[in-house]
Coordinates of C-alpha atoms in Angstrom, one line a residue:
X21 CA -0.3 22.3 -0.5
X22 CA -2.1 25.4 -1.9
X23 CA -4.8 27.0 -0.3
X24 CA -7.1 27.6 -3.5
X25 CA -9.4 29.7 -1.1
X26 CA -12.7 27.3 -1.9
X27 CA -13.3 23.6 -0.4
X28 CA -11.6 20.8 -2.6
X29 CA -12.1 17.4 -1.9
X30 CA -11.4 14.1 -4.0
X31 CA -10.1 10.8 -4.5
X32 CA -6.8 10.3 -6.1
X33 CA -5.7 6.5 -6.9
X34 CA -1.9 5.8 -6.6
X35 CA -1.5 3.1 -9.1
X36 CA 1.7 1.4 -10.7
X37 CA 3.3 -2.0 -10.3
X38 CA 4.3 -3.7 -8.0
X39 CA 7.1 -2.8 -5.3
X40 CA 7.8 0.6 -7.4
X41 CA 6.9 2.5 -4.2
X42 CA 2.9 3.5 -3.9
X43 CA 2.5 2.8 -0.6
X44 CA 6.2 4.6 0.6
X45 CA 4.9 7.6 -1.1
X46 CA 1.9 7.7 1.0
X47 CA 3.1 7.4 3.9
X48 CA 5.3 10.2 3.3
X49 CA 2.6 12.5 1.7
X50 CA 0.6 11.6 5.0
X51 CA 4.0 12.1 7.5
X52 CA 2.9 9.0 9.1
X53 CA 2.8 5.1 8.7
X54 CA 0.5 3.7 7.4
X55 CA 0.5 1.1 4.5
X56 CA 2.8 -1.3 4.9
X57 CA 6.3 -1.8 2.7
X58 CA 9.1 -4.4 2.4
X59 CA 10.8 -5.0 -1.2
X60 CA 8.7 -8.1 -1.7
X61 CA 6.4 -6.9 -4.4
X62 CA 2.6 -7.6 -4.2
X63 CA 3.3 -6.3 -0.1
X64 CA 0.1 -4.3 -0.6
X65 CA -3.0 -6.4 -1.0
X66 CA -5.7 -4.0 -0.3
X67 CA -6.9 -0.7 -1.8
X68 CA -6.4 1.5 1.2
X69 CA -7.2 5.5 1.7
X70 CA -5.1 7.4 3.1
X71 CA -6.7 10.8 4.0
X72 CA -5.1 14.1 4.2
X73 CA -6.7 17.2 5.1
X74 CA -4.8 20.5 5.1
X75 CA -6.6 23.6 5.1
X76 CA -9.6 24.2 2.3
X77 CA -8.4 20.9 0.4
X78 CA -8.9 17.6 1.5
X79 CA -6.7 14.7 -1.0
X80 CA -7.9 11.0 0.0
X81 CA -5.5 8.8 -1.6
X82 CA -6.2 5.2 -2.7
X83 CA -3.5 3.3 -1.9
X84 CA -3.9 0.2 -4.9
X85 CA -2.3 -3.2 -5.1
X86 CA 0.3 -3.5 -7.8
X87 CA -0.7 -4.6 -11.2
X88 CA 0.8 -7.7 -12.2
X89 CA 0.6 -10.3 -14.6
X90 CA 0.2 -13.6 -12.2
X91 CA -3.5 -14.3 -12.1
X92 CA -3.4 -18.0 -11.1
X93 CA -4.9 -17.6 -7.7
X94 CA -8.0 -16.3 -6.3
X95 CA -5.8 -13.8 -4.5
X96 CA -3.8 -12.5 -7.4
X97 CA -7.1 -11.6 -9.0
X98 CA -8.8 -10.3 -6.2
X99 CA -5.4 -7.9 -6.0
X100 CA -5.6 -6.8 -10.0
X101 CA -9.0 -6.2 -9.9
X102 CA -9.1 -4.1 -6.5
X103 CA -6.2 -2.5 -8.4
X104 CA -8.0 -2.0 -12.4
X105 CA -11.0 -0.6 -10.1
X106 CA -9.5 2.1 -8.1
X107 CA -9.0 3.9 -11.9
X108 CA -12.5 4.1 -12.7
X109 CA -14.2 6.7 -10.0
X110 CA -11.3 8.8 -8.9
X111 CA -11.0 12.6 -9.3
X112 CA -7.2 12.7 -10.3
X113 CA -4.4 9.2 -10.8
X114 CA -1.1 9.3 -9.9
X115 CA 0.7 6.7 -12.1
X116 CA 4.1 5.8 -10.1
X117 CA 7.1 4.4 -12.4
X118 CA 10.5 3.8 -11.8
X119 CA 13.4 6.1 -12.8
X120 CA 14.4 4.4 -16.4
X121 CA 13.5 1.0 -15.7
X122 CA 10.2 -0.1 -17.9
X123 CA 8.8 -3.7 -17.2
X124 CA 5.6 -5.5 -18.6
X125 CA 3.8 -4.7 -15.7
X126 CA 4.6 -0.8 -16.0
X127 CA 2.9 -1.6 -20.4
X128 CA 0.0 -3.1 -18.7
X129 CA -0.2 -0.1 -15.6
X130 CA 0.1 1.9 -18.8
X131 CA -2.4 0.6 -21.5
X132 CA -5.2 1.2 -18.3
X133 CA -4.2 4.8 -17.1
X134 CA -4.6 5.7 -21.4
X135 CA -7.8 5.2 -20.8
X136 CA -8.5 7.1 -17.7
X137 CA -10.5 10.6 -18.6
X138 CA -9.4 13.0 -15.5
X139 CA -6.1 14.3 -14.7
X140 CA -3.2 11.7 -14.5
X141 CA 0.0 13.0 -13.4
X142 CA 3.3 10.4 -13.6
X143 CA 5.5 10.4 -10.5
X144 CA 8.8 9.5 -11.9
X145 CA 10.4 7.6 -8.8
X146 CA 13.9 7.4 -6.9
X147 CA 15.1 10.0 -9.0
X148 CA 17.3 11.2 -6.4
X149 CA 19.7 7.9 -7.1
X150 CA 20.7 9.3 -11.1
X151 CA 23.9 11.0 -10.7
X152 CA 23.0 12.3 -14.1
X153 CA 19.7 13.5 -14.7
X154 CA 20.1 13.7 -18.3
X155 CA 19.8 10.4 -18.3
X156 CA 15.9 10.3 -17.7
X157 CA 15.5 12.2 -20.5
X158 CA 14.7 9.9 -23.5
X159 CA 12.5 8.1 -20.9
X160 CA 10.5 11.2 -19.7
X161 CA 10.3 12.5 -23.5
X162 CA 8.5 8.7 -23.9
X163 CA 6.1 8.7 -21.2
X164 CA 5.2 12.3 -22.5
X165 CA 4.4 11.0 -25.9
X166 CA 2.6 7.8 -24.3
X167 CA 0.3 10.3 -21.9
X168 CA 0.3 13.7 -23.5
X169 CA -2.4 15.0 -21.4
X170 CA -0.3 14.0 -18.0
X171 CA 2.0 15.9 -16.1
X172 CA 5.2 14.1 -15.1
X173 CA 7.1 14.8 -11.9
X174 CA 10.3 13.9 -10.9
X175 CA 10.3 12.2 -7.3
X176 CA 11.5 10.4 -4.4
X177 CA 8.8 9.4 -2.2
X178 CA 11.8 7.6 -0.1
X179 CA 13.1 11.2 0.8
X180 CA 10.5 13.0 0.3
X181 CA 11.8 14.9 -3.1
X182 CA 9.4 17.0 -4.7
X183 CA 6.3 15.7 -2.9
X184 CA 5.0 19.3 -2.3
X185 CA 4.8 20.5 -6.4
X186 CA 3.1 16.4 -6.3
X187 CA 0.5 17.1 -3.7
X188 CA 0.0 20.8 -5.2
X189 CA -0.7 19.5 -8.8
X190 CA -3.4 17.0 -7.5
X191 CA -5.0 20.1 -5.4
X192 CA -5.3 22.3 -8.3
X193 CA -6.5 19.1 -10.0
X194 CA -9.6 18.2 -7.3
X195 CA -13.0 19.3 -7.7
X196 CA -14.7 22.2 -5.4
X197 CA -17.0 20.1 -2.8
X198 CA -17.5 19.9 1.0
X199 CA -14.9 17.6 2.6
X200 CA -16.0 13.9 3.4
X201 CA -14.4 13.1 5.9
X202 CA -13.8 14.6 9.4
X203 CA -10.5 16.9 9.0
X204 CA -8.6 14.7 11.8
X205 CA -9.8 11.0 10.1
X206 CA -6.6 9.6 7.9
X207 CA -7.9 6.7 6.7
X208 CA -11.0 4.2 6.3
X209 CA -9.6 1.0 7.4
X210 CA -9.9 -0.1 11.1
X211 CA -7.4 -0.3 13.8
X212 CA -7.8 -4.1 14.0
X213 CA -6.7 -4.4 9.9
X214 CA -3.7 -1.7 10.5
X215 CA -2.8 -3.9 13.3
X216 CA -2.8 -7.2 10.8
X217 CA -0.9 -5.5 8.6
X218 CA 1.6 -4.4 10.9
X219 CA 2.4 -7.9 12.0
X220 CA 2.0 -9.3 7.8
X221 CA 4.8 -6.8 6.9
X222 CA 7.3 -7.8 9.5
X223 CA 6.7 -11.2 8.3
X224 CA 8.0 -10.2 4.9
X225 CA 10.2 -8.3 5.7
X226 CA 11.8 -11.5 8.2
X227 CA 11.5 -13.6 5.4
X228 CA 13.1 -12.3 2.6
X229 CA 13.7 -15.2 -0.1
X230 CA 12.1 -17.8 2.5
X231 CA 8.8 -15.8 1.8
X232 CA 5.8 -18.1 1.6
X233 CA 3.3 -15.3 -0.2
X234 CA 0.5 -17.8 1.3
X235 CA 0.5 -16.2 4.2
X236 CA -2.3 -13.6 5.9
X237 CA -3.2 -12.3 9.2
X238 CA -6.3 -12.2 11.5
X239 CA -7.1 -10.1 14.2
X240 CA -8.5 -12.3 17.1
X241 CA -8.6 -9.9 19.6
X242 CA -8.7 -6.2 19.9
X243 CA -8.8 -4.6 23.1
X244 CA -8.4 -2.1 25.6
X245 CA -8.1 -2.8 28.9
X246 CA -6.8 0.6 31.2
X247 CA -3.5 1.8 29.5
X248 CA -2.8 -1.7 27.8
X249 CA -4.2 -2.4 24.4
X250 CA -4.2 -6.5 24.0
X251 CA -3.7 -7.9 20.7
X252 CA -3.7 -11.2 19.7
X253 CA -3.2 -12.0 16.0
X254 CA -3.6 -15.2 14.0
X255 CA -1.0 -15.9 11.4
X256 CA -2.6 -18.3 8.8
X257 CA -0.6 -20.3 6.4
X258 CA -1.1 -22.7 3.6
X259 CA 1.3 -25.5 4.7
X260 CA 2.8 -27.0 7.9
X261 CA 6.5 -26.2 6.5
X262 CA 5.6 -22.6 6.1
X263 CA 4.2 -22.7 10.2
X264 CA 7.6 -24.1 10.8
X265 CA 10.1 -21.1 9.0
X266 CA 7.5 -18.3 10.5
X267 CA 8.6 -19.8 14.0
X268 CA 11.9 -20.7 13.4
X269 CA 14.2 -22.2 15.6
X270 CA 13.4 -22.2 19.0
X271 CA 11.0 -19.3 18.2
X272 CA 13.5 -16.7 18.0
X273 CA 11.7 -15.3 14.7
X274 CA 8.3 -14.7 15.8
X275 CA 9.9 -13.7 19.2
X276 CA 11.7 -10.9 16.4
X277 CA 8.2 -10.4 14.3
X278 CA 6.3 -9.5 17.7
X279 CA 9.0 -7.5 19.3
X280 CA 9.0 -5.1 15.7
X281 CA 5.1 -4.9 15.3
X282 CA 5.1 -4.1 18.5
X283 CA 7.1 -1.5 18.3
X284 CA 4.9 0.1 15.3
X285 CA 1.6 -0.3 17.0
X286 CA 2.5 1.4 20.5
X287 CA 3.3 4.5 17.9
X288 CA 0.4 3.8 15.6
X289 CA -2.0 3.4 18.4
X290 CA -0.4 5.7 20.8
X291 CA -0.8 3.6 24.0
X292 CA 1.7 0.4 25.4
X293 CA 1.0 -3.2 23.3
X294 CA 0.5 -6.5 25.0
X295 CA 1.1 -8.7 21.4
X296 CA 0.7 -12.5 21.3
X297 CA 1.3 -14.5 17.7
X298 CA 0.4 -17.7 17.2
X299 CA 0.4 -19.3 13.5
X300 CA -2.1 -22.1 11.9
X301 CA -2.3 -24.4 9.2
X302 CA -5.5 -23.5 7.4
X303 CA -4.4 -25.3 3.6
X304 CA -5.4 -23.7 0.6
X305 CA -6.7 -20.0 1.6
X306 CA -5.1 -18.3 -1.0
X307 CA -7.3 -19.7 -3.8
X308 CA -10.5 -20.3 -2.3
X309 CA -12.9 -17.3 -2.5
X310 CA -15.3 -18.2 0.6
X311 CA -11.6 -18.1 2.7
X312 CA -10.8 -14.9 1.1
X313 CA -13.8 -13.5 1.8
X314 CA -13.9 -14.8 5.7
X315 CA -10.6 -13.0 6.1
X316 CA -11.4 -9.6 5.1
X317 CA -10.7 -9.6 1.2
X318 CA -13.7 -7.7 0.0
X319 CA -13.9 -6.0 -3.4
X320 CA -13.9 -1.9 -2.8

């Protein structure tokens, strides 16, 4: 990232739809884990910041839910609108879109960020995987004409491809201004809802086509006790059935959930994990706002 020589700080919203790779590119522009990812889309649910500070600039990424068209549940619209709302006070937008694959969900990403007055710059993902480049072309040339005023990059947030010209466009792009937060702070959210996470995206990832999407994550228990950190999570679904393929037979898959979110916390949290799941019925969550709003899903 450039040293510009005076203090830049800003938010920069990473929006696209869903499962094109927001939250893989922040984790890589932050060289640490932090939102969660599996293939499902719609794995990220919360507007997240991810903050890095290197030298004079400081870039605090919002790490948005996908845009997508299902707005049936309470859930899905709390998602789109967490999402639509990151776009409105940022400094600079990263819109993140797929290689040459256009869906209605990228037209409807798109038909927002037109309307965005600062800097937007398009991070053209998974690049890496054209043999021939030449055959992005007609697609970049498009985007181009759809957002004139935008800069489009080339990426791979997988690899890491061309994530330094990224993160040097949006510090040109930031406004001068103190720093807000402390230099060694990378994000907002708590240890307790890093730690929900952890567990929710080993559930998807488990679960592949199984997935139940009703299906969230409560922290009951948070706490230190000498060099042991005890954790004890709540995994909350909609329907007994669901309880039953989270556990699987004779428990060996939330035996497998615990062992891998384990795993990620020790390095997360730096110190050794004493983790214990257990998973409730609790019907209907996922399209009752009260619920929602018990279990931490708060418009930002």
């Amino acid at each position: 990232m450039t040293d510009t020589g005076e203090f830049r700080c800003g938010y920069v919203a990473i929006v696209g739809r869903p499962n094109v790779g927001k939250s893989t590119l922040l984790n890589h522009i932050l060289g640490q884990k932090l939102a969660i990812t599996s293939r499902k889309p719609q794995t990220t649910r919360h507007n997240m910041l991810g903050i890095k500070t290197e030298g004079n600039v400081q870039a605090i990424y919002v790490d948005t839910p996908g845009l997508h068209k299902q707005n049936d549940k309470a859930l899905n619209r709390y998602m789109n609108k967490n999402a639509a709302a990151a776009l409105k006070d940022v400094d600079v937008v990263i819109f993140v879109v797929d290689r040459t694959r256009w869906t209605e969900e990228d037209q409807m990403v798109l038909e927002r960020v037109q309307f965005v007055r600062g800097p937007v710059l398009v991070a053209v993902n998974k690049a890496d995987r054209l043999d021939d480049k030449t055959e992005m072309l007609p697609h970049l040339e498009w985007l181009a004409q759809q957002l004139p005023n935008a800069e489009i990059v080339p990426i791979s947030a997988l690899q890491g491809k061309n994530l330094d010209l990224l993160e040097k466009l949006v510090a040109e792009r930031l406004p001068e201004g103190e720093h807000f937060f402390p230099e060694d702070q990378i994000t907002d959210r708590s240890s307790r809802f890093l730690a929900a996470e952890l567990v929710r995206e080993k559930i998807m990832r488990q679960l592949g086509a199984e997935l139940p999407y009703q299906i969230t994550v409560e922290i009951e228990e948070f706490k230190q006790e000498g060099r042991i950190l005890h954790i004890h999570a709540l995994i909350l679904v909609e329907r007994e059935g669901q309880k039953k393929i989270i556990i699987g037979e004779k428990g060996e898959r939330i035996k497998r959930i615990g062992q891998e979110a384990r795993k990620d916390m020790e390095v997360l949290f730096d110190s050794k994990v004493m983790l214990n799941l257990w998973v409730k019925v609790k019907g209907g969550w996922s399209d009752d706002e009260r619920a929602l709003h018990s279990l931490g899903y708060r418009e930002s």
